[in-house]
Tab-separated table of C-alpha atoms and ligand atoms in Angstrom:
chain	number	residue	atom	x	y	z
A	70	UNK	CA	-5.043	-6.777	26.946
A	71	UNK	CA	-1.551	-6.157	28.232
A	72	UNK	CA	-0.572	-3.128	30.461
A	73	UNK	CA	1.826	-1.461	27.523
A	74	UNK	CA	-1.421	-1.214	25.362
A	75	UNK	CA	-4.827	0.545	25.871
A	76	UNK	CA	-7.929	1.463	23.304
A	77	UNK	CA	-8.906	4.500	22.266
A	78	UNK	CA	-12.055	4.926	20.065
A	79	UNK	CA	-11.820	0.956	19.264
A	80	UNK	CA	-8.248	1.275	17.992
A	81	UNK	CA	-5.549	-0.050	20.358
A	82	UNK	CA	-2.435	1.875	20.913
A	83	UNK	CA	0.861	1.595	22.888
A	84	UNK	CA	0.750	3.594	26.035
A	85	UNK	CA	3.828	5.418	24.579
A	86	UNK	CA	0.722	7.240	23.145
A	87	UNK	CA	-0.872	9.057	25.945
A	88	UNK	CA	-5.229	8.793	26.117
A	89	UNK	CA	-4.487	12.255	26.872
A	90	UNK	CA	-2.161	13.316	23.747
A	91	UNK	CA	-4.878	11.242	21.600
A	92	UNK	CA	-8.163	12.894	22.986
A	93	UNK	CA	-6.063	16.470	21.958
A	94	UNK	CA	-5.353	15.176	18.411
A	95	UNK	CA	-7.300	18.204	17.208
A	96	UNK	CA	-6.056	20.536	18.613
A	97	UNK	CA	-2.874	20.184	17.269
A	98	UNK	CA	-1.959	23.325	15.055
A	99	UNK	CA	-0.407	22.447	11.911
A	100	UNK	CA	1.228	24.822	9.163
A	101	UNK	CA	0.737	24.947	5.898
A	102	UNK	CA	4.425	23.449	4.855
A	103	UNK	CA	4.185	20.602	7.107
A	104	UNK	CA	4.859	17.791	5.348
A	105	UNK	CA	3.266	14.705	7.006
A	106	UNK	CA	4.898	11.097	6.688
A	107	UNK	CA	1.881	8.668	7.501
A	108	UNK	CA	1.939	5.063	6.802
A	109	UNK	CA	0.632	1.825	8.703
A	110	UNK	CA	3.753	0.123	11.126
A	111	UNK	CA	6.256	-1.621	9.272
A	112	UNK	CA	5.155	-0.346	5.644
A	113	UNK	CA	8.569	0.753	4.856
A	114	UNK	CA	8.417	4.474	7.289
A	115	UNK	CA	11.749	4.440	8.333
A	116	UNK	CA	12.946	3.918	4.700
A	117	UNK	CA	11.323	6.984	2.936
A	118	UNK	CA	11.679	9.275	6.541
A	119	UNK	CA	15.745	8.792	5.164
A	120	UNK	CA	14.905	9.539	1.758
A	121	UNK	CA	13.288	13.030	2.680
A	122	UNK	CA	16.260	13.639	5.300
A	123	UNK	CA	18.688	13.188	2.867
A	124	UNK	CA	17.484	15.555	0.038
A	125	UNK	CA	19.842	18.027	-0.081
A	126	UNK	CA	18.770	21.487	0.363
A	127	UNK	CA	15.312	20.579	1.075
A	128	UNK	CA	15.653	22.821	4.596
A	129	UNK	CA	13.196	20.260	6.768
A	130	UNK	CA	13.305	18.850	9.943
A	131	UNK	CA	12.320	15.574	10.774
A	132	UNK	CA	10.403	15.571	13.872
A	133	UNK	CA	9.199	12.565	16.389
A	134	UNK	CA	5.769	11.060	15.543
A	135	UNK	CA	2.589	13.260	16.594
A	136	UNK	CA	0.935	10.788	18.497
A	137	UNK	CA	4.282	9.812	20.440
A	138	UNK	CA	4.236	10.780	23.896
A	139	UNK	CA	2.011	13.227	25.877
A	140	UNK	CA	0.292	16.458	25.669
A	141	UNK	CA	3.541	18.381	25.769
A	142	UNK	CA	4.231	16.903	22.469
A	143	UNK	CA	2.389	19.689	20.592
A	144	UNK	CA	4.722	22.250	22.305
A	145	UNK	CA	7.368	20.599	21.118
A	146	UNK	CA	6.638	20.313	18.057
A	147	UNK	CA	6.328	23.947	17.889
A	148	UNK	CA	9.963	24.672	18.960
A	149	UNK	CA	10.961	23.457	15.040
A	150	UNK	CA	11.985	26.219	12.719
A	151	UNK	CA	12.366	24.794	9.435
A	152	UNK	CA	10.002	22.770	7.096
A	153	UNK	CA	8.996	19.855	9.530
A	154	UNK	CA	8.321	16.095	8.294
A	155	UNK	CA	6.232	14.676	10.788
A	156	UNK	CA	5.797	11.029	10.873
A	157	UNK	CA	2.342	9.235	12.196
A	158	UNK	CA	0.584	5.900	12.064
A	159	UNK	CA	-2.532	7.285	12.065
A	160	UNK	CA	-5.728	6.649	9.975
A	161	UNK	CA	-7.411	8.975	8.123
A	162	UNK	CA	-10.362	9.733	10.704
A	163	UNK	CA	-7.763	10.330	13.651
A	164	UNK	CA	-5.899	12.384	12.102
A	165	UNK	CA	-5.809	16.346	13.603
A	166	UNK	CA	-8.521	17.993	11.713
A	167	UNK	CA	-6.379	21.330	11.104
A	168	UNK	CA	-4.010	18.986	8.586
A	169	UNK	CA	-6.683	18.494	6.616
A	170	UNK	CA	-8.241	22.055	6.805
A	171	UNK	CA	-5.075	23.027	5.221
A	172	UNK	CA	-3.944	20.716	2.950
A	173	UNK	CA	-0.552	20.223	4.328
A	174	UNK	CA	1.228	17.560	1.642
A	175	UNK	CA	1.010	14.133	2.774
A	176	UNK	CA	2.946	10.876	1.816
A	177	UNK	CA	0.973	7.696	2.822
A	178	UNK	CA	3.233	4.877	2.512
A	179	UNK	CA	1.704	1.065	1.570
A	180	UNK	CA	3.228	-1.985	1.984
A	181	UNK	CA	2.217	-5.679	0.588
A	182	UNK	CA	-0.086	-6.325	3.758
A	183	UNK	CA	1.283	-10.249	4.191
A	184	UNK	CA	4.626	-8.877	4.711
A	185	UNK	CA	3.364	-6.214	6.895
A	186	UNK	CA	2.143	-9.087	8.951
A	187	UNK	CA	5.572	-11.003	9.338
A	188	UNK	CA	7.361	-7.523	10.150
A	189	UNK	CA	5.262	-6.633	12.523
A	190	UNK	CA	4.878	-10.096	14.111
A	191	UNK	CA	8.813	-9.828	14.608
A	192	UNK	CA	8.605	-6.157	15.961
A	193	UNK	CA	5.622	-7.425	18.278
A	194	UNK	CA	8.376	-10.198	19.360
A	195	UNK	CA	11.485	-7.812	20.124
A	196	UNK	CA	9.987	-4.887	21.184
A	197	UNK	CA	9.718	-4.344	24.709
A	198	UNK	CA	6.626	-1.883	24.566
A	199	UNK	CA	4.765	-4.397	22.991
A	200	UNK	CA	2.693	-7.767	24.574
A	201	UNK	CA	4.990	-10.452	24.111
A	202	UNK	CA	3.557	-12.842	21.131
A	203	UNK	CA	4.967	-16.837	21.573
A	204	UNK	CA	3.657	-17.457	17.853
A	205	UNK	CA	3.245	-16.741	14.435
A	206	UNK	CA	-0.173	-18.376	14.273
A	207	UNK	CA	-1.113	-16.611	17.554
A	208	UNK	CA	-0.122	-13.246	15.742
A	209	UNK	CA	-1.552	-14.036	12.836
A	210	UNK	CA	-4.911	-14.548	14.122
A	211	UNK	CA	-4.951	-10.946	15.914
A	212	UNK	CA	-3.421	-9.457	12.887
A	213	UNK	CA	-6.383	-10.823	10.617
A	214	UNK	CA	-8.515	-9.468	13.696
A	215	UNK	CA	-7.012	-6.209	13.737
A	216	UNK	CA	-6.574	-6.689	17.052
A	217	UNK	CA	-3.057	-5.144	16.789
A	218	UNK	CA	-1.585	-1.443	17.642
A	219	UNK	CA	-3.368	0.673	15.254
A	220	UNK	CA	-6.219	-1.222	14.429
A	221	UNK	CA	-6.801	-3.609	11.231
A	222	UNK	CA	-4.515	-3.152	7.769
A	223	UNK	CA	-7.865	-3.107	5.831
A	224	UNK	CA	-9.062	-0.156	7.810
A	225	UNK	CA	-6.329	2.084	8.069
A	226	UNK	CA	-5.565	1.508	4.185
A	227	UNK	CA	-9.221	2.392	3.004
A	228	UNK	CA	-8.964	5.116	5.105
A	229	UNK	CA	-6.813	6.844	3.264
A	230	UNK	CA	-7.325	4.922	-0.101
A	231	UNK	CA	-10.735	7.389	-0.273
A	232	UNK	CA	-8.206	10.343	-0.569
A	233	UNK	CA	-5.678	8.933	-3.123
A	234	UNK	CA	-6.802	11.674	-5.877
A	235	UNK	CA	-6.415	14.734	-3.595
A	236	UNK	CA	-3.458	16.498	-4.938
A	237	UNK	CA	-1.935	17.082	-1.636
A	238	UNK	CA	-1.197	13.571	-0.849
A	239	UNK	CA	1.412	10.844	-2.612
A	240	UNK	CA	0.969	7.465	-1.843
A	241	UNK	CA	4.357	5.464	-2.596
A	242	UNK	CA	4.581	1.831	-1.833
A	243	UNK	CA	7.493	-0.482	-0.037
A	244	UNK	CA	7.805	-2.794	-3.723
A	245	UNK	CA	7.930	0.441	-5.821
A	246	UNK	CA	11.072	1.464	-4.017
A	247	UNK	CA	12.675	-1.756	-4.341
A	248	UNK	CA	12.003	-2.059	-7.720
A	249	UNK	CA	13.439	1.197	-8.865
A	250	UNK	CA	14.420	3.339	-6.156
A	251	UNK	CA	15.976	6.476	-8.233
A	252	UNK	CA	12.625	6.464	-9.973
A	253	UNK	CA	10.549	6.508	-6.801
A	254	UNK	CA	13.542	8.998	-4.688
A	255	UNK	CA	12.760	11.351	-7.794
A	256	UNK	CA	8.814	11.077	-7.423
A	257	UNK	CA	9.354	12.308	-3.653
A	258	UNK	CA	11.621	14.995	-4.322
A	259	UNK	CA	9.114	16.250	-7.144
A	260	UNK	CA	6.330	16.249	-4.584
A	261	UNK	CA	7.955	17.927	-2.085
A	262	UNK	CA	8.894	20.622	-4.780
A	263	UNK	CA	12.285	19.812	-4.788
A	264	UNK	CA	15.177	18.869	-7.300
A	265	UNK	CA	17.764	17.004	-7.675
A	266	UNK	CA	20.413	15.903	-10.134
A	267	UNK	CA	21.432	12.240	-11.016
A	268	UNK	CA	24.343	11.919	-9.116
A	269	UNK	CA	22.484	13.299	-5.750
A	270	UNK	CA	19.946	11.059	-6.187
A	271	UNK	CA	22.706	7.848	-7.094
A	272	UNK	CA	23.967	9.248	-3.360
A	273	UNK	CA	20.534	8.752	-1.896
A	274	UNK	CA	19.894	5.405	-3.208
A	275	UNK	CA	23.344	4.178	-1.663
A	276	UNK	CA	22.870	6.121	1.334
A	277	UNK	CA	18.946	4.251	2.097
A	278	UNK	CA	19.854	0.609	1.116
A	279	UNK	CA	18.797	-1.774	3.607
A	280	UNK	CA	22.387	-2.543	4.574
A	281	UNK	CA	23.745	1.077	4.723
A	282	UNK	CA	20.652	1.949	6.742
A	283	UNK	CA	21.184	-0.815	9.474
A	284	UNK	CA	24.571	-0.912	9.516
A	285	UNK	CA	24.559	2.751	10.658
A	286	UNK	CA	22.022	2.477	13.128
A	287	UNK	CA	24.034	1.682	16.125
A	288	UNK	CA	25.793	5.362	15.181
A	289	UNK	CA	22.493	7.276	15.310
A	290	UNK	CA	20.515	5.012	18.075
A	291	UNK	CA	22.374	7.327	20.240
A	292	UNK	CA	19.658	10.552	19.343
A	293	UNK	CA	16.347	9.812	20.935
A	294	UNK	CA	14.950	12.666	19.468
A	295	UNK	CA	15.418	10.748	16.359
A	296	UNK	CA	12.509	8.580	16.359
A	297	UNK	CA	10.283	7.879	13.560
A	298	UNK	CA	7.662	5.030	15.329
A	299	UNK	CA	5.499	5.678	17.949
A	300	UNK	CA	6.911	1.961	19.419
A	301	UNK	CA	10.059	2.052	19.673
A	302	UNK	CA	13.015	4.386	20.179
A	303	UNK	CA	15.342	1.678	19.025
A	304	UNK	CA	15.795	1.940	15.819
A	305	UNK	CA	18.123	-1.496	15.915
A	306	UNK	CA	14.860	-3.220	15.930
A	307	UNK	CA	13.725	-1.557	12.288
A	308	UNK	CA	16.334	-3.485	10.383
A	309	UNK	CA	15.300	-6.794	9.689
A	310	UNK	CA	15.130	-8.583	6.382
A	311	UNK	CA	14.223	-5.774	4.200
A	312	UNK	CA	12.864	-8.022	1.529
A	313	UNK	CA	9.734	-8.423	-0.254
A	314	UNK	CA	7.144	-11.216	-0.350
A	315	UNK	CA	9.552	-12.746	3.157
A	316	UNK	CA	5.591	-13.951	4.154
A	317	UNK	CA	5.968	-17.150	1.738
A	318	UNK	CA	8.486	-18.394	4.699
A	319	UNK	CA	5.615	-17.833	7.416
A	320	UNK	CA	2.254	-18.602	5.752
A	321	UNK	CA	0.700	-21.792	5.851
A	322	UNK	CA	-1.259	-22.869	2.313
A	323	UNK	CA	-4.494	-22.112	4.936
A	324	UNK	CA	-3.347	-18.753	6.158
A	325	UNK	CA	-2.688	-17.752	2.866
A	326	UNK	CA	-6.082	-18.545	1.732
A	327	UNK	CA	-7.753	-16.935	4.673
A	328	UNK	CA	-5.829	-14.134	3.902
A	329	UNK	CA	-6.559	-13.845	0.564
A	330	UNK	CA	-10.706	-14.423	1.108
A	331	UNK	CA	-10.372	-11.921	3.992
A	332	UNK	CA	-8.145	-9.643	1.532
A	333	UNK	CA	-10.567	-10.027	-1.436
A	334	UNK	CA	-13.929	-9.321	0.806
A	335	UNK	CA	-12.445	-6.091	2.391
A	336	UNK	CA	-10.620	-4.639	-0.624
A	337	UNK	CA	-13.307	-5.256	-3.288
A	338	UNK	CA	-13.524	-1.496	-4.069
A	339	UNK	CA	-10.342	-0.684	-3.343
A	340	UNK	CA	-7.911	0.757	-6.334
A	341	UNK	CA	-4.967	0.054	-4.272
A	342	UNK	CA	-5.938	-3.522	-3.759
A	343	UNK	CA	-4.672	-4.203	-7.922
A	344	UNK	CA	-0.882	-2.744	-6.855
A	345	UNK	CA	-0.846	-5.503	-3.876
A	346	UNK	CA	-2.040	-8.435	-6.551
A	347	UNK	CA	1.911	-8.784	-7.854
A	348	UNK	CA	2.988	-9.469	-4.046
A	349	UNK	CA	0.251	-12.729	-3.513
B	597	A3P	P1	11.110	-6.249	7.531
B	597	A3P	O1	10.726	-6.526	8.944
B	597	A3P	O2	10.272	-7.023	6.548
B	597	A3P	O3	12.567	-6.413	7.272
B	597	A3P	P2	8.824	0.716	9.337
B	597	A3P	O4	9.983	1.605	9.072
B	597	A3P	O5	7.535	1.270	8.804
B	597	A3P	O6	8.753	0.297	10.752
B	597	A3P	O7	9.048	-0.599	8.460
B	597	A3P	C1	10.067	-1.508	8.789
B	597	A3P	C2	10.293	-2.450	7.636
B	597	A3P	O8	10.978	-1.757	6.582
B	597	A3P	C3	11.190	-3.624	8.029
B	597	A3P	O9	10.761	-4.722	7.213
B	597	A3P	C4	12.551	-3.084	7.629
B	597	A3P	O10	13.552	-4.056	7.469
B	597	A3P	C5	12.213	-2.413	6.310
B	597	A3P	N1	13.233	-1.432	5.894
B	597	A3P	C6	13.784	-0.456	6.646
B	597	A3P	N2	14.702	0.220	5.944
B	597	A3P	C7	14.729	-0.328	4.717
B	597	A3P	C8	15.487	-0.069	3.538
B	597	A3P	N3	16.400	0.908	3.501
B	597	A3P	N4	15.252	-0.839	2.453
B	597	A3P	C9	14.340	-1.813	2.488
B	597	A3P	N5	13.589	-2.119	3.577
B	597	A3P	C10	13.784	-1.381	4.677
């Protein structure tokens, strides 16, 4: 295990997350508007966090992820006055026990796990605060292990598949919003309690494409106070391909069918598993 990583409770994490910050997780005191932004890496976070930003009106603050940092993140986080959005890669079971005392609204964000495994393999690749990876083969094997920051895919998505019905949280996924982004922009607005006309949402859509959103990166890289993953502060590393089903270009025939037994063993009671059957 490399130096930039460390385990807590059988779940590896970048040191970016103190053991410290992570053993205080509950203690953390949340308020009932808090909206929380939660999602497994490279689902698509940094997409919807610029949906929600963008609403106009909506009076919220995005803030940096919970788990980013050290203890003095919670005192931070209290210094925010308006609604705050709070972003976190956290499963269900770590997640600060007040949140779920009161019901703050939650968006969990999902993501076609074989493309989650070629995004990430690239962030694992460019990002500095992650062990350096030489393959895709190497990756995938620790991927299919969960042997990756924030454990295995099939973990953190049953997680929080067991609370899909609760009415306080949303669960959007990545091929949704490509398919028909006004449609899904509209669903967020609606569960944040928020409206919006046509023509503001039109503005959104254009304002979130994948090429708007990387080509202004380089403008807003320069606010560190602006970051949305607990692995990075450089949001020029986000921007990739911004495709779906990019993993054809990476699987082998045999990776895909390990995948796919692993996939179909682990997700046999899942709901969730049917929406990821179109992206196979
Ligand atoms: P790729 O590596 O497949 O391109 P996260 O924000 O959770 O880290 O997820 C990052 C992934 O979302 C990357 O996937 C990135 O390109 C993609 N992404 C970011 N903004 C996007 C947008 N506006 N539209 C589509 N995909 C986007």
């Amino acid at each position: 295990q490399s130096s930039v990583l460390h385990k807590f409770k059988g779940v590896i994490f970048s040191t970016m997350s103190s053991e410290e910050l992570l053993n205080s997780l509950d203690s953390f005191e949340a308020r009932e508007d808090d909206v929380f932004l939660v999602s497994y890496p490279k689902s698509g976070t940094h997409w919807i966090a610029k949906i929600i930003e963008n609403i106009p009106n909506a009076r919220i603050t995005l803030t940096p992820p919970i788990e980013l940092g050290d203890i003095s993140k919670f005192e931070e986080l209290k210094t925010y006055c308006e609604t705050r959005v709070i972003p976190t890669h956290l499963s269900y079971s770590m997640l600060p026990m007040n949140i779920k005392q009161k019901q703050c609204k939650i968006i969990y964000v999902i993501r076609n796990p074989k493309d989650i495994a070629v995004s990430f393999f690239h962030y694992y690749r460019d990002n500095p605060n992650l062990p350096s990876i030489e393959t895709w083969h190497e990756f995938f094997e620790l991927f299919l292990k969960g042997d990756v920051v924030y454990g295995s895919w099939f973990d953190h998505v049953l997680s929080w598949e067991e609370h899909k019905n609760a009415k306080n949280i949303f669960i959007i996924s990545y091929e949704e919003m490509k398919k028909d982004p006004s449609k899904n922009i509209r669903k967020i607005a609606t569960f944040l309690g928020l409206n919006m006309t046509d023509s503001e949402i039109n503005q959104i859509v254009w304002k979130t494409s994948f090429t708007e959103m990387k080509n202004n990166t380089a403008k807003e890289n320069c606010d560190p106070n602006h970051t949305i993953c607990a692995l990075t502060s450089n949001r020029n590393l986000v921007f990739r391909k911004g495709a779906v089903g990019d993993w054809i270009n990476y699987f082998t025939s045999k990776q895909k069918r390990v995948f796919d037994e692993l996939f179909t063993e682990k997700m046999k009671h899942s709901e969730l598993a049917k929406h990821f059957g179109d992206y196979s």
